[in-house]
Coordinates of C-alpha atoms and ligand atoms in Angstrom, one line a residue:
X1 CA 154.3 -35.7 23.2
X2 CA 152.0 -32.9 23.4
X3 CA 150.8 -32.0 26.5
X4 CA 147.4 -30.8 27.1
X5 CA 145.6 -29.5 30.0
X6 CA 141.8 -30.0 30.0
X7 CA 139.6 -28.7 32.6
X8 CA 136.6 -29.7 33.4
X9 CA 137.5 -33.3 31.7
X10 CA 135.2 -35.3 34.5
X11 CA 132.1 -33.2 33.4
X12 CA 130.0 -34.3 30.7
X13 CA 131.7 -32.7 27.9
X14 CA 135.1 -33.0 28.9
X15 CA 134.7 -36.7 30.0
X16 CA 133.9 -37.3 26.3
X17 CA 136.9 -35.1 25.1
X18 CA 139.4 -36.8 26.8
X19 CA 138.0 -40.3 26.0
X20 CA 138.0 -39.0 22.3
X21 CA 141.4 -37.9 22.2
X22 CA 142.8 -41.1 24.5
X23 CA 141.8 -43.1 21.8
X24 CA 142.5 -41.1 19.0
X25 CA 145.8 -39.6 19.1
X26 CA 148.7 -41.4 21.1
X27 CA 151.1 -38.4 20.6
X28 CA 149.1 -36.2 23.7
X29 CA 149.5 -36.5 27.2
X30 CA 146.1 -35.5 28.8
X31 CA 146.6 -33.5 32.3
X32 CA 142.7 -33.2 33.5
X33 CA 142.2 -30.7 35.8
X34 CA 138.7 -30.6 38.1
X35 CA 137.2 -29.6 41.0
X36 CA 134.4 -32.7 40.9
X37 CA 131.9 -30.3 41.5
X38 CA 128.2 -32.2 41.9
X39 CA 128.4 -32.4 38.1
X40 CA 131.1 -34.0 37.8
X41 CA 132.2 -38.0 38.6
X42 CA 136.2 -39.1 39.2
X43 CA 134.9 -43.0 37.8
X44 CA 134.0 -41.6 34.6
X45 CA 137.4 -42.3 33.4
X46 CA 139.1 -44.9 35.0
X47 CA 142.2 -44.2 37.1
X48 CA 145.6 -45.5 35.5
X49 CA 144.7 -44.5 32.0
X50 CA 147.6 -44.3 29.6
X51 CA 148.9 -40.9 29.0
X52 CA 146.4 -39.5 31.7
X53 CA 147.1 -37.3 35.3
X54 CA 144.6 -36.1 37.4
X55 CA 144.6 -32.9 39.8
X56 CA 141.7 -32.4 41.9
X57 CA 141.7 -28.7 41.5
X58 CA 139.3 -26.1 40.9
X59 CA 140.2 -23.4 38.6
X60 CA 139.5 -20.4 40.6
X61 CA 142.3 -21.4 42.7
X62 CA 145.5 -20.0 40.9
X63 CA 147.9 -21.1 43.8
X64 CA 147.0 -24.5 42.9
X65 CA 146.9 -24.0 38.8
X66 CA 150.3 -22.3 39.0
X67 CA 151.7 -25.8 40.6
X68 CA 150.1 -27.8 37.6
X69 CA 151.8 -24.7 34.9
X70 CA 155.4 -25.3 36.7
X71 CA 155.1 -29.0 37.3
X72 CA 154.2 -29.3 33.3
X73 CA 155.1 -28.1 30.0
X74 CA 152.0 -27.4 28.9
X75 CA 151.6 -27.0 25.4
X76 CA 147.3 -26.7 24.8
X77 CA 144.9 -25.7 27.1
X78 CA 141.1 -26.5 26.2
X79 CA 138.5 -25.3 29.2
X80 CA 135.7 -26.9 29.7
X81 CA 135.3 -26.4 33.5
X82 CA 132.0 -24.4 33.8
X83 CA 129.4 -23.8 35.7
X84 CA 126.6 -25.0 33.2
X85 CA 123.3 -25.1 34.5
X86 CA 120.5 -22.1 33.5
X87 CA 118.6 -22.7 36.0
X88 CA 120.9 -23.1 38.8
X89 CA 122.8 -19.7 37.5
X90 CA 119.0 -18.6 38.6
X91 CA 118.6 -19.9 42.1
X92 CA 122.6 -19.1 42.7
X93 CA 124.7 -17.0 40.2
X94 CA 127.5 -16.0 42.4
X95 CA 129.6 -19.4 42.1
X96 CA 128.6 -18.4 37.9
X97 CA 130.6 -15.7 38.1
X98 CA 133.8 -17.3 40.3
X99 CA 134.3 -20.3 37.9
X100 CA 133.7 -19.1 34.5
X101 CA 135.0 -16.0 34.8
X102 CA 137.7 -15.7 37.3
X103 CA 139.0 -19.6 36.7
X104 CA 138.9 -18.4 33.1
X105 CA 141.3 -15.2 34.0
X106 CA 143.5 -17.4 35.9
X107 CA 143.9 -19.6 33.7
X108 CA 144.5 -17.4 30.5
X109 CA 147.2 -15.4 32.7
X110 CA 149.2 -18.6 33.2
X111 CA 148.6 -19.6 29.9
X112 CA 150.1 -16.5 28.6
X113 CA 153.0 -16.4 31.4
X114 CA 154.0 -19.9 30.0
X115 CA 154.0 -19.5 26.6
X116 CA 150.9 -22.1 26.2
X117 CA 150.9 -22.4 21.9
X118 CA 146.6 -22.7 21.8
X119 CA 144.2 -21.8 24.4
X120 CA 140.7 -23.3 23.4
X121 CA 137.8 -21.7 25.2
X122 CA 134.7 -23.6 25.1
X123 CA 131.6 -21.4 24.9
X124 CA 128.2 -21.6 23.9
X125 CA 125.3 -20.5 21.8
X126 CA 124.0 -19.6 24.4
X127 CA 125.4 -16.4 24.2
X128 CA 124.2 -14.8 21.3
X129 CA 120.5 -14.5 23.1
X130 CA 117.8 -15.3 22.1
X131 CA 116.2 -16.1 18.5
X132 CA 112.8 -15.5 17.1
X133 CA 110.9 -18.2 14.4
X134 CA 113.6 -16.7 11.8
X135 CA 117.3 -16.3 11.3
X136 CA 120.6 -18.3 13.0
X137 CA 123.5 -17.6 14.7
X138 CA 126.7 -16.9 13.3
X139 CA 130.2 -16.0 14.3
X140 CA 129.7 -12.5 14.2
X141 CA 126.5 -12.3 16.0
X142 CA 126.2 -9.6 18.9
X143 CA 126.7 -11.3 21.8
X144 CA 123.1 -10.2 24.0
X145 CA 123.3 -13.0 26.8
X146 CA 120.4 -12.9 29.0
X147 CA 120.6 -15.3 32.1
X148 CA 123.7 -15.1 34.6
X149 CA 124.9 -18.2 32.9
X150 CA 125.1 -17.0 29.6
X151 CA 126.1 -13.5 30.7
X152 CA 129.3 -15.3 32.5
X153 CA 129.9 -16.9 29.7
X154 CA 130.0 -14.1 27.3
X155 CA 132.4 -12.4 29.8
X156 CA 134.5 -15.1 29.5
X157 CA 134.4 -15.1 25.8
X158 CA 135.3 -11.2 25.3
X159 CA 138.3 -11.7 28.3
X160 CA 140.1 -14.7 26.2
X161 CA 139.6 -13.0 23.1
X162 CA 141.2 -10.1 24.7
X163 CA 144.3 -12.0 25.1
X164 CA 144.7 -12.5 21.5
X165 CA 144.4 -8.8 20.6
X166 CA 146.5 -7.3 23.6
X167 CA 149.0 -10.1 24.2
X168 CA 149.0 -12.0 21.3
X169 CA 147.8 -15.3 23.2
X170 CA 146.6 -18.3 20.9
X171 CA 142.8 -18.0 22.0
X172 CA 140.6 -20.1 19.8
X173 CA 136.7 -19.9 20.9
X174 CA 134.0 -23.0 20.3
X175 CA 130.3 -22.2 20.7
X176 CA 128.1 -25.3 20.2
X177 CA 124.4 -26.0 20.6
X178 CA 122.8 -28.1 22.7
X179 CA 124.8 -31.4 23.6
X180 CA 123.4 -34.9 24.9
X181 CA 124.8 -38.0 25.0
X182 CA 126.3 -40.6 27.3
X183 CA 127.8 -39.2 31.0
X184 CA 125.4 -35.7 30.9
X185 CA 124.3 -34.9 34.2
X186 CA 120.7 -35.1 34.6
X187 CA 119.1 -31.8 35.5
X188 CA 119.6 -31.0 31.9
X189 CA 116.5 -31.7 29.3
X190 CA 117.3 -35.3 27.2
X191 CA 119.0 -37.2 30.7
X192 CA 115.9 -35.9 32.6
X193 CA 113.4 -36.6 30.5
X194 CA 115.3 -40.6 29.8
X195 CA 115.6 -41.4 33.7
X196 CA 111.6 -39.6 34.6
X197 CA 110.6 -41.8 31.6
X198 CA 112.2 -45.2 33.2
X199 CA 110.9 -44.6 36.3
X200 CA 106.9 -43.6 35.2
X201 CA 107.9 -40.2 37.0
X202 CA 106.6 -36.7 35.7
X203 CA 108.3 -35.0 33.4
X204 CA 108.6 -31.0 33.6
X205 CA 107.7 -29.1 30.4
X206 CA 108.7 -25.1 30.7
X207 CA 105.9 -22.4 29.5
X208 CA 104.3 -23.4 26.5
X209 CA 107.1 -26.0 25.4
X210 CA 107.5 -24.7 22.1
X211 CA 111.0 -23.0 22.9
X212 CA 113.4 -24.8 20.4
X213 CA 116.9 -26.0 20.9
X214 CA 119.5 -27.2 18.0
X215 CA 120.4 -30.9 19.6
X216 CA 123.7 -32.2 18.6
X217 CA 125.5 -35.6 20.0
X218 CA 129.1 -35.2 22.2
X219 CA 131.1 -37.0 20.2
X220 CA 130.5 -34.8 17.3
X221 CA 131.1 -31.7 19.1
X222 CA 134.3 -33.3 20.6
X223 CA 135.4 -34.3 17.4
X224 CA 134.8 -30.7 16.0
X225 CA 137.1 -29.2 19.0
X226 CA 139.9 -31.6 18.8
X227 CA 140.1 -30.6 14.8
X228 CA 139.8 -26.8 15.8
X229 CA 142.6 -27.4 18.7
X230 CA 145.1 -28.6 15.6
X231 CA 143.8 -27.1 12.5
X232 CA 141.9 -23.6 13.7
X233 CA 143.0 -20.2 13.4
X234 CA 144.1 -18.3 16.4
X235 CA 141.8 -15.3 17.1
X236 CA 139.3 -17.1 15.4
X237 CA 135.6 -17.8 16.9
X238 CA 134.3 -21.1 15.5
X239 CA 130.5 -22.5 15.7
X240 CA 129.0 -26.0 16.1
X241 CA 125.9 -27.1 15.6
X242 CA 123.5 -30.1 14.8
X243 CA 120.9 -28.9 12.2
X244 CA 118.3 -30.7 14.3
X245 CA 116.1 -27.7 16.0
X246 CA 113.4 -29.6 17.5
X247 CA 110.5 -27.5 19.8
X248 CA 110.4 -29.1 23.6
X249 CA 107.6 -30.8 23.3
X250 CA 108.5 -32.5 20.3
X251 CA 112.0 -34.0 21.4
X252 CA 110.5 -35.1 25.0
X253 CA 107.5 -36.9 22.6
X254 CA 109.9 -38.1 20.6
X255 CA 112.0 -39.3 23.2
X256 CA 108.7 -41.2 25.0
X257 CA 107.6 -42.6 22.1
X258 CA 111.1 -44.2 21.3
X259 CA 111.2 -45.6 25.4
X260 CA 107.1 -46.9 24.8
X261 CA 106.2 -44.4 27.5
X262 CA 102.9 -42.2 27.4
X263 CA 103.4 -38.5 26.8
X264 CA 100.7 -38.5 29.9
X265 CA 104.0 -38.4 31.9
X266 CA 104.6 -34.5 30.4
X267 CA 103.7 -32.0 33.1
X268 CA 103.4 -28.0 32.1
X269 CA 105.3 -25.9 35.0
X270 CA 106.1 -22.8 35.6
X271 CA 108.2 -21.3 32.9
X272 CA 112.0 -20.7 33.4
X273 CA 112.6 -16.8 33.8
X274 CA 114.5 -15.3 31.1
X275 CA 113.7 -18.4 28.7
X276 CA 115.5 -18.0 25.3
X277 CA 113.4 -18.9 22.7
X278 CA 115.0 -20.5 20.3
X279 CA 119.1 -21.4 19.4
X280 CA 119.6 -22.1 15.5
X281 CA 123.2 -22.6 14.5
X282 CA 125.4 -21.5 11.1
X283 CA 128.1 -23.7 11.4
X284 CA 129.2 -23.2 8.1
X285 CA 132.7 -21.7 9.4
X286 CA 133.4 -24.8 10.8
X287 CA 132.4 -26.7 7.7
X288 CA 134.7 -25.1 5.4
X289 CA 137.5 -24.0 7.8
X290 CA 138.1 -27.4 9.5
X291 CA 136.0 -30.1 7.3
X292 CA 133.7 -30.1 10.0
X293 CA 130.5 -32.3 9.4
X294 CA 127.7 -34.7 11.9
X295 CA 128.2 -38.4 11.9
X296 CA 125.5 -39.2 14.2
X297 CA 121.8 -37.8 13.1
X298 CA 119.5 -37.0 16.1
X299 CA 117.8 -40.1 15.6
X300 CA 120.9 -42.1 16.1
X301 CA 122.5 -40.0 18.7
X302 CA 119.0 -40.3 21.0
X303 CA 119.3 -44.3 20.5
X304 CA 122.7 -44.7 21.6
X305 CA 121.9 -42.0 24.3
X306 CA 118.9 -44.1 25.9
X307 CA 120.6 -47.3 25.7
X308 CA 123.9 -45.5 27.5
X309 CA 121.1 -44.3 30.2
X310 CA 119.8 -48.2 30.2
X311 CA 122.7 -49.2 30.6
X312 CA 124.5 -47.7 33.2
X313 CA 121.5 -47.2 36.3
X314 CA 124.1 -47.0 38.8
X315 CA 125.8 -44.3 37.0
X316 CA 122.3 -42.2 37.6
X317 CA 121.1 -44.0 40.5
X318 CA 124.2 -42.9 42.7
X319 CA 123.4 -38.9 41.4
X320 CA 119.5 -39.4 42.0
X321 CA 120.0 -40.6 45.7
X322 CA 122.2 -37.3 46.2
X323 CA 122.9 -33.5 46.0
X324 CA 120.3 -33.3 42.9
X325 CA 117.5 -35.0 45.2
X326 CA 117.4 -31.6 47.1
X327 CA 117.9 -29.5 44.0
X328 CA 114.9 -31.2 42.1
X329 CA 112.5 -30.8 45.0
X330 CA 113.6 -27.4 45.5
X331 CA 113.1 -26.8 41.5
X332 CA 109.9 -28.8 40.7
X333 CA 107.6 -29.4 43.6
X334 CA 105.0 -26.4 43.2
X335 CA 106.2 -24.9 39.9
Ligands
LIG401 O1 113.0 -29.9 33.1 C1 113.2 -29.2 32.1 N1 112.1 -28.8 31.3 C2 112.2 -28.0 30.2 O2 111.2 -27.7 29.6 C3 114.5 -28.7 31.7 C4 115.7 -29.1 32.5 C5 114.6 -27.9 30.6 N2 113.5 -27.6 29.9 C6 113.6 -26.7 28.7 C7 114.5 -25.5 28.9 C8 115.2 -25.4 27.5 O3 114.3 -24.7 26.6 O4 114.4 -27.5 27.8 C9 115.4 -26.8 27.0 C10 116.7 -27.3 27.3 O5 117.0 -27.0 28.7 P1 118.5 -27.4 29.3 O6 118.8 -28.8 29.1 O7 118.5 -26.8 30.7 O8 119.5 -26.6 28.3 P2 119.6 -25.1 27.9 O9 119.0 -24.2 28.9 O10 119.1 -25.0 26.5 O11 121.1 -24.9 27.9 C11 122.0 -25.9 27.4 O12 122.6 -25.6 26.2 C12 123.6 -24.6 26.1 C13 123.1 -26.2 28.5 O13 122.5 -26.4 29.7 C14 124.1 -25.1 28.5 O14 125.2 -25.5 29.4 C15 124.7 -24.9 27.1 O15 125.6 -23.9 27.2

């Protein structure tokens, strides 16, 4: 059995990694570790699961990861606990800084103190900056993160990879474009734009909506980590992407045309400070190094994606009629 601790795993992301690998591999023993911060729900995977423990923990508490490193043998780590937001690292970077950089540190330590065989740091593209109407990111971009999130990310990024080169720990590092699909939270663009859509309500457009995002569905990305976990190189910095760079106003047209909704619902605010431009991934690396390729084109991924949304109203409903209630007023009303 191999045991893996994921963090994070009742976030978007990591809700669809650990689904992934439940039902792909019945050699790992999942250990998910999360603080169910506002972004996060404990129903997302069902209680009891086979091969599955739960610790309600938040990484920046080391007392508490060092009693989940002794109680456990673990033999993988793969972080996805994060503070993801952009526009929340705005209003409040401090807790930025706390999770992905000090639950990073704490979590590398014990990783190296136990002998932990791969340490898989999920980052983003997010922190190669910002692109113009040319050009892509590759591995060996300069990092030039601009908003606190990005910036804590990046830090996060150069501390695990310093592990490798000091101490020899197995880091591995994943940056990825933009993700959707089923369980994302809704303050970010495709879930916000579904759920204003099916309930006739505004939709906010940043600046001049023509910043563009590379979109790429979950399970693809998850699938590309769980083949770098087993088959990437230590020390090595792998990216993902979806080859589908869309502007703003395109996808959010796209997306209202697909629900039969009029694009009268888009609203032009206030631009977000700081707003990159435009992400563009080479994921080449990951094509030849792990056979990494797309199964679900942007076209699919966005169907299954509002039908998930469709589907599962009480999912949203429940994180409407909560914490994010106050957060979009204190975001939207105004801008
Ligand atoms: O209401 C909105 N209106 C709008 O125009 C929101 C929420 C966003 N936008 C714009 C900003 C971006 O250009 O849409 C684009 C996508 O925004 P987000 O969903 O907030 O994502 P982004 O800022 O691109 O960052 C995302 O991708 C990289 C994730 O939030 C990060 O966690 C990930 O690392």
């Amino acid at each position: 059995m191999k045991i893996c601790l994921v963090t994070g795993g009742l976030g978007f992301i990591g809700t669809n990694f650990i689904s992934h690998v439940l039902e792909a591999r019945r050699d790992y023993m999942i250990i998910n570790v999360d603080s169910v911060t506002y972004a996060a729900n404990p129903k997302n995977i069902p209680e009891g699961a086979p091969n599955y423990k739960f610790h309600r923990l938040d990484i920046a508490d080391k007392t508490g990861l060092i009693k989940v490193f002794e109680d456990n043998k673990i033999d993988y780590v793969v972080n996805f606990a994060a503070e993801s937001h952009v526009d929340r690292s705005i209003l409040k970077p401090d807790i930025f800084i706390k999770t992905n950089i000090e639950g990073t540190f704490n979590l590398l330590e014990l990783s190296l103190e136990k002998g932990v065989k791969r340490f898989v740091q999920i980052s983003t593209d997010e922190v190669y900056g910002s692109l113009g109407d040319e050009g892509m990111f590759c591995e060996v971009t300069p990092l030039s993160p601009r908003s606190p999130y990005s910036a804590s990310k990046a830090s996060a990024d150069l501390i695990a990879m310093s592990f490798f080169h000091t101490y020899g720990l197995p880091v591995l590092i994943s940056r990825c474009s933009n993700n959707y699909g089923p369980y994302q939270f809704p303050e970010k663009l495709i879930p916000l734009v579904i759920i204003n859509a099916l309930n006739n309500k505004e939709i906010p457009l940043y600046g001049d909506g023509k910043n563009v995002r590379d979109w790429i569905y979950v399970s693809d990305h998850v699938r590309g980590v769980l083949s770098m976990l087993e088959n990437g190189k230590p020390g090595e910095i792998y990216n993902f992407g979806g080859n589908s760079e869309m502007k703003n106003i395109d996808i959010i047209t796209h997306i209202l045309n697909k629900l039969g909704k009029p694009v009268s619902l888009i609203k032009y605010v206030k631009d977000r400070p700081g707003h990159d431009r435009r992400y563009a991934m080479d994921f080449s690396k990951a094509k030849k190094d792990l056979g990494f390729s797309q199964e679900y084109s942007l076209d699919r991924g966005l169907d299954i994606t509002m039908e998930w949304y469709g589907n599962n109203v009480k999912w949203w409903q429940e994180i409407l009629s909560g914490e994010y209630k106050k957060y979009y007023k204190q975001m939207y009303e105004g801008r």
